[in-house]
PDB file of C-alpha atoms and ligand atoms in Angstrom:
ATOM      1  CA  MET Z  35       0.000   0.000   0.000  1.00 59.00           C
ATOM      2  CA  SER Z  36       2.847   2.303   0.725  1.00 73.00           C
ATOM      3  CA  LEU Z  37       3.941   1.869  -2.883  1.00 78.00           C
ATOM      4  CA  LEU Z  38       0.497   2.948  -4.087  1.00 80.00           C
ATOM      5  CA  GLY Z  39       0.490   5.842  -1.674  1.00 80.00           C
ATOM      6  CA  ALA Z  40       3.877   6.913  -2.929  1.00 82.00           C
ATOM      7  CA  PHE Z  41       2.565   6.811  -6.496  1.00 80.00           C
ATOM      8  CA  PHE Z  42      -0.445   9.052  -5.752  1.00 80.00           C
ATOM      9  CA  ASN Z  43       1.850  11.522  -4.039  1.00 79.00           C
ATOM     10  CA  SER Z  44       4.320  11.558  -6.891  1.00 78.00           C
ATOM     11  CA  GLY Z  45       4.576  14.219  -9.558  1.00 82.00           C
ATOM     12  CA  SER Z  46       3.784  11.765 -12.352  1.00 85.00           C
ATOM     13  CA  TRP Z  47       0.298  11.078 -10.919  1.00 86.00           C
ATOM     14  CA  LEU Z  48      -0.372  14.792 -10.788  1.00 87.00           C
ATOM     15  CA  ALA Z  49       0.696  15.113 -14.406  1.00 90.00           C
ATOM     16  CA  ILE Z  50      -1.578  12.252 -15.450  1.00 91.00           C
ATOM     17  CA  ARG Z  51      -4.474  13.735 -13.501  1.00 91.00           C
ATOM     18  CA  ASP Z  52      -3.988  17.134 -15.113  1.00 92.00           C
ATOM     19  CA  GLY Z  53      -3.784  15.489 -18.511  1.00 94.00           C
ATOM     20  CA  LEU Z  54      -7.045  13.589 -17.965  1.00 94.00           C
ATOM     21  CA  LEU Z  55      -8.736  16.732 -16.695  1.00 94.00           C
ATOM     22  CA  ALA Z  56      -7.580  18.726 -19.728  1.00 95.00           C
ATOM     23  CA  PHE Z  57      -8.800  15.956 -22.050  1.00 95.00           C
ATOM     24  CA  ALA Z  58     -12.174  15.898 -20.302  1.00 95.00           C
ATOM     25  CA  ILE Z  59     -12.537  19.666 -20.695  1.00 95.00           C
ATOM     26  CA  VAL Z  60     -11.534  19.589 -24.393  1.00 96.00           C
ATOM     27  CA  LEU Z  61     -13.986  16.737 -25.068  1.00 95.00           C
ATOM     28  CA  TRP Z  62     -16.737  18.622 -23.220  1.00 94.00           C
ATOM     29  CA  LEU Z  63     -16.173  21.807 -25.261  1.00 95.00           C
ATOM     30  CA  ALA Z  64     -15.841  19.856 -28.516  1.00 95.00           C
ATOM     31  CA  LEU Z  65     -19.196  18.133 -27.936  1.00 95.00           C
ATOM     32  CA  GLY Z  66     -20.765  21.513 -27.153  1.00 94.00           C
ATOM     33  CA  TYR Z  67     -19.302  22.980 -30.345  1.00 96.00           C
ATOM     34  CA  TRP Z  68     -20.505  20.004 -32.402  1.00 95.00           C
ATOM     35  CA  THR Z  69     -24.026  20.500 -30.989  1.00 95.00           C
ATOM     36  CA  TYR Z  70     -23.896  24.201 -31.871  1.00 95.00           C
ATOM     37  CA  LYS Z  71     -22.719  23.469 -35.437  1.00 95.00           C
ATOM     38  CA  ASP Z  72     -25.358  20.793 -35.976  1.00 95.00           C
ATOM     39  CA  ALA Z  73     -28.090  23.046 -34.549  1.00 95.00           C
ATOM     40  CA  ARG Z  74     -27.076  25.853 -36.934  1.00 95.00           C
ATOM     41  CA  ARG Z  75     -27.670  23.559 -39.909  1.00 94.00           C
ATOM     42  CA  ARG Z  76     -31.063  22.421 -38.654  1.00 94.00           C
ATOM     43  CA  LEU Z  77     -32.642  25.370 -36.832  1.00 93.00           C
ATOM     44  CA  GLN Z  78     -33.630  28.765 -38.153  1.00 91.00           C
ATOM     45  CA  ALA Z  79     -34.258  30.750 -34.974  1.00 89.00           C
ATOM     46  CA  GLY Z  80     -31.142  32.060 -33.257  1.00 90.00           C
ATOM     47  CA  TRP Z  81     -32.511  31.456 -29.761  1.00 93.00           C
ATOM     48  CA  ARG Z  82     -33.120  27.778 -30.576  1.00 93.00           C
ATOM     49  CA  VAL Z  83     -29.506  27.418 -31.756  1.00 93.00           C
ATOM     50  CA  ALA Z  84     -28.297  29.091 -28.549  1.00 94.00           C
ATOM     51  CA  LEU Z  85     -30.505  26.815 -26.455  1.00 93.00           C
ATOM     52  CA  SER Z  86     -29.189  23.749 -28.295  1.00 93.00           C
ATOM     53  CA  ALA Z  87     -25.588  24.833 -27.705  1.00 93.00           C
ATOM     54  CA  LEU Z  88     -26.416  25.278 -24.012  1.00 93.00           C
ATOM     55  CA  VAL Z  89     -27.958  21.784 -23.848  1.00 92.00           C
ATOM     56  CA  GLY Z  90     -24.825  20.515 -25.644  1.00 91.00           C
ATOM     57  CA  LEU Z  91     -22.710  21.846 -22.769  1.00 92.00           C
ATOM     58  CA  VAL Z  92     -24.994  21.227 -19.774  1.00 89.00           C
ATOM     59  CA  PRO Z  93     -25.227  18.493 -18.607  1.00 88.00           C
ATOM     60  CA  PRO Z  94     -21.687  17.648 -19.783  1.00 88.00           C
ATOM     61  CA  TYR Z  95     -21.360  14.721 -22.250  1.00 91.00           C
ATOM     62  CA  VAL Z  96     -25.048  13.762 -21.876  1.00 92.00           C
ATOM     63  CA  GLY Z  97     -26.368  17.013 -23.353  1.00 92.00           C
ATOM     64  CA  PRO Z  98     -25.469  16.255 -26.994  1.00 93.00           C
ATOM     65  CA  PHE Z  99     -27.399  12.982 -26.797  1.00 93.00           C
ATOM     66  CA  VAL Z 100     -30.412  14.764 -25.331  1.00 93.00           C
ATOM     67  CA  TYR Z 101     -30.131  17.271 -28.189  1.00 94.00           C
ATOM     68  CA  MET Z 102     -30.005  14.442 -30.755  1.00 93.00           C
ATOM     69  CA  LEU Z 103     -33.324  13.111 -29.446  1.00 94.00           C
ATOM     70  CA  PHE Z 104     -35.093  16.417 -30.062  1.00 92.00           C
ATOM     71  CA  ARG Z 105     -33.340  17.919 -33.074  1.00 93.00           C
ATOM     72  CA  PRO Z 106     -35.256  18.358 -36.368  1.00 92.00           C
ATOM     73  CA  PRO Z 107     -34.712  15.378 -38.678  1.00 92.00           C
ATOM     74  CA  GLU Z 108     -33.758  17.489 -41.709  1.00 92.00           C
ATOM     75  CA  TYR Z 109     -31.076  20.018 -42.559  1.00 93.00           C
ATOM     76  CA  LEU Z 110     -32.365  23.482 -43.435  1.00 93.00           C
ATOM     77  CA  GLU Z 111     -30.756  23.309 -46.882  1.00 93.00           C
ATOM     78  CA  ASP Z 112     -32.657  20.074 -47.634  1.00 94.00           C
ATOM     79  CA  VAL Z 113     -35.912  21.718 -46.548  1.00 93.00           C
ATOM     80  CA  ARG Z 114     -35.137  24.734 -48.768  1.00 93.00           C
ATOM     81  CA  GLU Z 115     -34.295  22.487 -51.718  1.00 94.00           C
ATOM     82  CA  ARG Z 116     -37.581  20.617 -51.357  1.00 94.00           C
ATOM     83  CA  GLU Z 117     -39.525  23.881 -51.155  1.00 94.00           C
ATOM     84  CA  LEU Z 118     -37.846  25.084 -54.353  1.00 94.00           C
ATOM     85  CA  GLU Z 119     -38.810  21.844 -56.089  1.00 94.00           C
ATOM     86  CA  ILE Z 120     -42.424  22.210 -54.983  1.00 94.00           C
ATOM     87  CA  LYS Z 121     -42.396  25.819 -56.169  1.00 93.00           C
ATOM     88  CA  ALA Z 122     -41.058  24.751 -59.572  1.00 90.00           C
ATOM     89  CA  ILE Z 123     -43.788  22.122 -59.883  1.00 88.00           C
ATOM     90  CA  GLU Z 124     -46.442  24.671 -58.890  1.00 85.00           C
ATOM     91  CA  GLU Z 125     -45.131  27.108 -61.490  1.00 82.00           C
ATOM     92  CA  ARG Z 126     -45.227  24.408 -64.152  1.00 78.00           C
ATOM     93  CA  LEU Z 127     -48.865  23.721 -63.194  1.00 77.00           C
ATOM     94  CA  ALA Z 128     -49.654  27.438 -63.190  1.00 70.00           C
ATOM     95  CA  ASP Z 129     -48.301  27.663 -66.738  1.00 66.00           C
ATOM     96  CA  ALA Z 130     -51.153  25.452 -67.810  1.00 68.00           C
ATOM     97  CA  ASP Z 131     -53.863  27.967 -66.959  1.00 77.00           C
ATOM     98  CA  LEU Z 132     -54.836  30.176 -69.826  1.00 84.00           C
ATOM     99  CA  ARG Z 133     -56.079  33.712 -69.522  1.00 88.00           C
ATOM    100  CA  CYS Z 134     -57.874  36.220 -71.674  1.00 91.00           C
ATOM    101  CA  PRO Z 135     -55.312  38.773 -72.960  1.00 89.00           C
ATOM    102  CA  VAL Z 136     -57.746  41.660 -72.412  1.00 91.00           C
ATOM    103  CA  CYS Z 137     -59.420  41.133 -69.035  1.00 92.00           C
ATOM    104  CA  TYR Z 138     -57.093  38.444 -67.627  1.00 90.00           C
ATOM    105  CA  ALA Z 139     -60.023  36.147 -66.771  1.00 89.00           C
ATOM    106  CA  GLU Z 140     -59.296  32.427 -66.722  1.00 88.00           C
ATOM    107  CA  VAL Z 141     -60.410  30.762 -69.947  1.00 89.00           C
ATOM    108  CA  GLU Z 142     -60.353  27.253 -71.349  1.00 87.00           C
ATOM    109  CA  ALA Z 143     -58.284  26.337 -74.404  1.00 85.00           C
ATOM    110  CA  THR Z 144     -61.513  25.466 -76.224  1.00 88.00           C
ATOM    111  CA  TYR Z 145     -63.235  28.863 -75.716  1.00 91.00           C
ATOM    112  CA  LEU Z 146     -63.930  30.875 -78.890  1.00 92.00           C
ATOM    113  CA  VAL Z 147     -64.658  34.071 -76.979  1.00 93.00           C
ATOM    114  CA  CYS Z 148     -63.857  35.290 -73.488  1.00 93.00           C
ATOM    115  CA  PRO Z 149     -67.070  34.797 -71.457  1.00 95.00           C
ATOM    116  CA  VAL Z 150     -66.224  37.803 -69.278  1.00 95.00           C
ATOM    117  CA  CYS Z 151     -65.335  40.558 -71.750  1.00 95.00           C
ATOM    118  CA  THR Z 152     -66.523  38.904 -75.030  1.00 93.00           C
ATOM    119  CA  THR Z 153     -63.102  39.332 -76.677  1.00 91.00           C
ATOM    120  CA  LYS Z 154     -62.768  37.027 -79.669  1.00 90.00           C
ATOM    121  CA  LEU Z 155     -60.129  34.479 -78.677  1.00 91.00           C
ATOM    122  CA  LYS Z 156     -60.220  31.942 -81.511  1.00 91.00           C
ATOM    123  CA  ARG Z 157     -61.869  31.323 -84.852  1.00 90.00           C
ATOM    124  CA  ALA Z 158     -64.184  28.363 -85.203  1.00 91.00           C
ATOM    125  CA  CYS Z 159     -63.669  25.809 -87.956  1.00 92.00           C
ATOM    126  CA  ALA Z 160     -66.089  26.363 -90.844  1.00 90.00           C
ATOM    127  CA  GLY Z 161     -66.570  22.598 -91.130  1.00 92.00           C
ATOM    128  CA  CYS Z 162     -66.889  21.284 -87.570  1.00 94.00           C
ATOM    129  CA  GLY Z 163     -66.881  24.371 -85.355  1.00 91.00           C
ATOM    130  CA  ALA Z 164     -63.752  23.341 -83.436  1.00 92.00           C
ATOM    131  CA  PRO Z 165     -61.650  26.185 -82.003  1.00 92.00           C
ATOM    132  CA  LEU Z 166     -58.616  26.855 -84.212  1.00 91.00           C
ATOM    133  CA  GLU Z 167     -55.158  28.027 -83.287  1.00 88.00           C
ATOM    134  CA  ALA Z 168     -54.009  31.166 -85.153  1.00 84.00           C
ATOM    135  CA  ILE Z 169     -51.124  29.450 -86.944  1.00 88.00           C
ATOM    136  CA  TRP Z 170     -53.060  26.426 -88.202  1.00 91.00           C
ATOM    137  CA  GLN Z 171     -53.558  26.076 -91.969  1.00 92.00           C
ATOM    138  CA  VAL Z 172     -56.039  23.217 -91.772  1.00 94.00           C
ATOM    139  CA  CYS Z 173     -58.481  21.994 -89.129  1.00 94.00           C
ATOM    140  CA  PRO Z 174     -56.903  18.971 -87.433  1.00 95.00           C
ATOM    141  CA  TYR Z 175     -60.305  17.519 -86.564  1.00 94.00           C
ATOM    142  CA  CYS Z 176     -62.078  17.531 -89.955  1.00 95.00           C
ATOM    143  CA  GLU Z 177     -59.329  18.452 -92.470  1.00 94.00           C
ATOM    144  CA  THR Z 178     -61.206  21.549 -93.643  1.00 92.00           C
ATOM    145  CA  PRO Z 179     -58.680  24.082 -94.982  1.00 92.00           C
ATOM    146  CA  ILE Z 180     -58.749  27.281 -92.950  1.00 88.00           C
ATOM    147  CA  GLU Z 181     -59.628  30.367 -95.025  1.00 82.00           C
ATOM    148  CA  PRO Z 182     -57.892  33.630 -94.179  1.00 79.00           C
ATOM    149  CA  ALA Z 183     -60.169  35.800 -92.027  1.00 73.00           C
ATOM    150  CA  ALA Z 184     -62.606  37.906 -94.053  1.00 70.00           C
ATOM    151  CA  PRO Z 185     -61.866  41.657 -93.981  1.00 75.00           C
ATOM    152  CA  GLY Z 186     -63.748  43.412 -91.194  1.00 74.00           C
ATOM    153  CA  THR Z 187     -63.693  40.360 -88.922  1.00 70.00           C
ATOM    154  CA  PRO Z 188     -62.235  41.186 -85.525  1.00 69.00           C
ATOM    155  CA  PRO Z 189     -58.895  39.423 -85.108  1.00 73.00           C
ATOM    156  CA  ALA Z 190     -58.740  36.429 -82.812  1.00 73.00           C
ATOM    157  CA  LEU Z 191     -56.425  37.460 -80.010  1.00 77.00           C
ATOM    158  CA  GLY Z 192     -55.753  33.968 -78.724  1.00 76.00           C
ATOM    159  CA  THR Z 193     -55.114  33.175 -75.111  1.00 76.00           C
ATOM    160  CA  ARG Z 194     -52.034  33.815 -73.055  1.00 75.00           C
ATOM    161  CA  ARG Z 195     -50.287  31.646 -70.538  1.00 70.00           C
ATOM    162  CA  ALA Z 196     -49.914  33.352 -67.217  1.00 64.00           C
ATOM    163  CA  ALA Z 197     -48.204  32.402 -64.010  1.00 59.00           C
ATOM    164  CA  ARG Z 198     -50.670  32.178 -61.163  1.00 52.00           C
ATOM    165  CA  ARG Z 199     -50.196  34.877 -58.588  1.00 52.00           C
ATOM    166  CA  ARG Z 200     -48.570  33.477 -55.491  1.00 50.00           C
ATOM    167  CA  VAL Z 201     -50.887  32.839 -52.608  1.00 51.00           C
ATOM    168  CA  ARG Z 202     -48.103  32.729 -50.038  1.00 52.00           C
TER     169      ARG Z 202
HETATM  170 ZN1  LIG K 547     -61.684  38.686 -71.364  1.00 83.27          ZN
HETATM  171 ZN1  LIG K 548     -62.939  21.302 -88.405  1.00 83.27          ZN
END
Protein backbone atom coordinates (compact mmCIF):
# COMPACT_ATOMS: atom_id res chain seq x y z
CA MET A 1 0.00 0.00 0.00
CA SER A 2 2.85 2.30 0.72
CA LEU A 3 3.94 1.87 -2.88
CA LEU A 4 0.50 2.95 -4.09
CA GLY A 5 0.49 5.84 -1.67
CA ALA A 6 3.88 6.91 -2.93
CA PHE A 7 2.57 6.81 -6.50
CA PHE A 8 -0.44 9.05 -5.75
CA ASN A 9 1.85 11.52 -4.04
CA SER A 10 4.32 11.56 -6.89
CA GLY A 11 4.58 14.22 -9.56
CA SER A 12 3.78 11.77 -12.35
CA TRP A 13 0.30 11.08 -10.92
CA LEU A 14 -0.37 14.79 -10.79
CA ALA A 15 0.70 15.11 -14.41
CA ILE A 16 -1.58 12.25 -15.45
CA ARG A 17 -4.47 13.73 -13.50
CA ASP A 18 -3.99 17.13 -15.11
CA GLY A 19 -3.78 15.49 -18.51
CA LEU A 20 -7.05 13.59 -17.96
CA LEU A 21 -8.74 16.73 -16.69
CA ALA A 22 -7.58 18.73 -19.73
CA PHE A 23 -8.80 15.96 -22.05
CA ALA A 24 -12.17 15.90 -20.30
CA ILE A 25 -12.54 19.67 -20.70
CA VAL A 26 -11.53 19.59 -24.39
CA LEU A 27 -13.99 16.74 -25.07
CA TRP A 28 -16.74 18.62 -23.22
CA LEU A 29 -16.17 21.81 -25.26
CA ALA A 30 -15.84 19.86 -28.52
CA LEU A 31 -19.20 18.13 -27.94
CA GLY A 32 -20.77 21.51 -27.15
CA TYR A 33 -19.30 22.98 -30.35
CA TRP A 34 -20.51 20.00 -32.40
CA THR A 35 -24.03 20.50 -30.99
CA TYR A 36 -23.90 24.20 -31.87
CA LYS A 37 -22.72 23.47 -35.44
CA ASP A 38 -25.36 20.79 -35.98
CA ALA A 39 -28.09 23.05 -34.55
CA ARG A 40 -27.08 25.85 -36.93
CA ARG A 41 -27.67 23.56 -39.91
CA ARG A 42 -31.06 22.42 -38.65
CA LEU A 43 -32.64 25.37 -36.83
CA GLN A 44 -33.63 28.77 -38.15
CA ALA A 45 -34.26 30.75 -34.97
CA GLY A 46 -31.14 32.06 -33.26
CA TRP A 47 -32.51 31.46 -29.76
CA ARG A 48 -33.12 27.78 -30.58
CA VAL A 49 -29.51 27.42 -31.76
CA ALA A 50 -28.30 29.09 -28.55
CA LEU A 51 -30.50 26.82 -26.45
CA SER A 52 -29.19 23.75 -28.29
CA ALA A 53 -25.59 24.83 -27.70
CA LEU A 54 -26.42 25.28 -24.01
CA VAL A 55 -27.96 21.78 -23.85
CA GLY A 56 -24.83 20.52 -25.64
CA LEU A 57 -22.71 21.85 -22.77
CA VAL A 58 -24.99 21.23 -19.77
CA PRO A 59 -25.23 18.49 -18.61
CA PRO A 60 -21.69 17.65 -19.78
CA TYR A 61 -21.36 14.72 -22.25
CA VAL A 62 -25.05 13.76 -21.88
CA GLY A 63 -26.37 17.01 -23.35
CA PRO A 64 -25.47 16.26 -26.99
CA PHE A 65 -27.40 12.98 -26.80
CA VAL A 66 -30.41 14.76 -25.33
CA TYR A 67 -30.13 17.27 -28.19
CA MET A 68 -30.00 14.44 -30.75
CA LEU A 69 -33.32 13.11 -29.45
CA PHE A 70 -35.09 16.42 -30.06
CA ARG A 71 -33.34 17.92 -33.07
CA PRO A 72 -35.26 18.36 -36.37
CA PRO A 73 -34.71 15.38 -38.68
CA GLU A 74 -33.76 17.49 -41.71
CA TYR A 75 -31.08 20.02 -42.56
CA LEU A 76 -32.37 23.48 -43.43
CA GLU A 77 -30.76 23.31 -46.88
CA ASP A 78 -32.66 20.07 -47.63
CA VAL A 79 -35.91 21.72 -46.55
CA ARG A 80 -35.14 24.73 -48.77
CA GLU A 81 -34.29 22.49 -51.72
CA ARG A 82 -37.58 20.62 -51.36
CA GLU A 83 -39.53 23.88 -51.16
CA LEU A 84 -37.85 25.08 -54.35
CA GLU A 85 -38.81 21.84 -56.09
CA ILE A 86 -42.42 22.21 -54.98
CA LYS A 87 -42.40 25.82 -56.17
CA ALA A 88 -41.06 24.75 -59.57
CA ILE A 89 -43.79 22.12 -59.88
CA GLU A 90 -46.44 24.67 -58.89
CA GLU A 91 -45.13 27.11 -61.49
CA ARG A 92 -45.23 24.41 -64.15
CA LEU A 93 -48.86 23.72 -63.19
CA ALA A 94 -49.65 27.44 -63.19
CA ASP A 95 -48.30 27.66 -66.74
CA ALA A 96 -51.15 25.45 -67.81
CA ASP A 97 -53.86 27.97 -66.96
CA LEU A 98 -54.84 30.18 -69.83
CA ARG A 99 -56.08 33.71 -69.52
CA CYS A 100 -57.87 36.22 -71.67
CA PRO A 101 -55.31 38.77 -72.96
CA VAL A 102 -57.75 41.66 -72.41
CA CYS A 103 -59.42 41.13 -69.04
CA TYR A 104 -57.09 38.44 -67.63
CA ALA A 105 -60.02 36.15 -66.77
CA GLU A 106 -59.30 32.43 -66.72
CA VAL A 107 -60.41 30.76 -69.95
CA GLU A 108 -60.35 27.25 -71.35
CA ALA A 109 -58.28 26.34 -74.40
CA THR A 110 -61.51 25.47 -76.22
CA TYR A 111 -63.23 28.86 -75.72
CA LEU A 112 -63.93 30.88 -78.89
CA VAL A 113 -64.66 34.07 -76.98
CA CYS A 114 -63.86 35.29 -73.49
CA PRO A 115 -67.07 34.80 -71.46
CA VAL A 116 -66.22 37.80 -69.28
CA CYS A 117 -65.34 40.56 -71.75
CA THR A 118 -66.52 38.90 -75.03
CA THR A 119 -63.10 39.33 -76.68
CA LYS A 120 -62.77 37.03 -79.67
CA LEU A 121 -60.13 34.48 -78.68
CA LYS A 122 -60.22 31.94 -81.51
CA ARG A 123 -61.87 31.32 -84.85
CA ALA A 124 -64.18 28.36 -85.20
CA CYS A 125 -63.67 25.81 -87.96
CA ALA A 126 -66.09 26.36 -90.84
CA GLY A 127 -66.57 22.60 -91.13
CA CYS A 128 -66.89 21.28 -87.57
CA GLY A 129 -66.88 24.37 -85.36
CA ALA A 130 -63.75 23.34 -83.44
CA PRO A 131 -61.65 26.19 -82.00
CA LEU A 132 -58.62 26.86 -84.21
CA GLU A 133 -55.16 28.03 -83.29
CA ALA A 134 -54.01 31.17 -85.15
CA ILE A 135 -51.12 29.45 -86.94
CA TRP A 136 -53.06 26.43 -88.20
CA GLN A 137 -53.56 26.08 -91.97
CA VAL A 138 -56.04 23.22 -91.77
CA CYS A 139 -58.48 21.99 -89.13
CA PRO A 140 -56.90 18.97 -87.43
CA TYR A 141 -60.30 17.52 -86.56
CA CYS A 142 -62.08 17.53 -89.96
CA GLU A 143 -59.33 18.45 -92.47
CA THR A 144 -61.21 21.55 -93.64
CA PRO A 145 -58.68 24.08 -94.98
CA ILE A 146 -58.75 27.28 -92.95
CA GLU A 147 -59.63 30.37 -95.02
CA PRO A 148 -57.89 33.63 -94.18
CA ALA A 149 -60.17 35.80 -92.03
CA ALA A 150 -62.61 37.91 -94.05
CA PRO A 151 -61.87 41.66 -93.98
CA GLY A 152 -63.75 43.41 -91.19
CA THR A 153 -63.69 40.36 -88.92
CA PRO A 154 -62.24 41.19 -85.53
CA PRO A 155 -58.90 39.42 -85.11
CA ALA A 156 -58.74 36.43 -82.81
CA LEU A 157 -56.42 37.46 -80.01
CA GLY A 158 -55.75 33.97 -78.72
CA THR A 159 -55.11 33.17 -75.11
CA ARG A 160 -52.03 33.81 -73.06
CA ARG A 161 -50.29 31.65 -70.54
CA ALA A 162 -49.91 33.35 -67.22
CA ALA A 163 -48.20 32.40 -64.01
CA ARG A 164 -50.67 32.18 -61.16
CA ARG A 165 -50.20 34.88 -58.59
CA ARG A 166 -48.57 33.48 -55.49
CA VAL A 167 -50.89 32.84 -52.61
CA ARG A 168 -48.10 32.73 -50.04
ZN1 LIG B 1 -61.68 38.69 -71.36
ZN1 LIG C 1 -62.94 21.30 -88.40
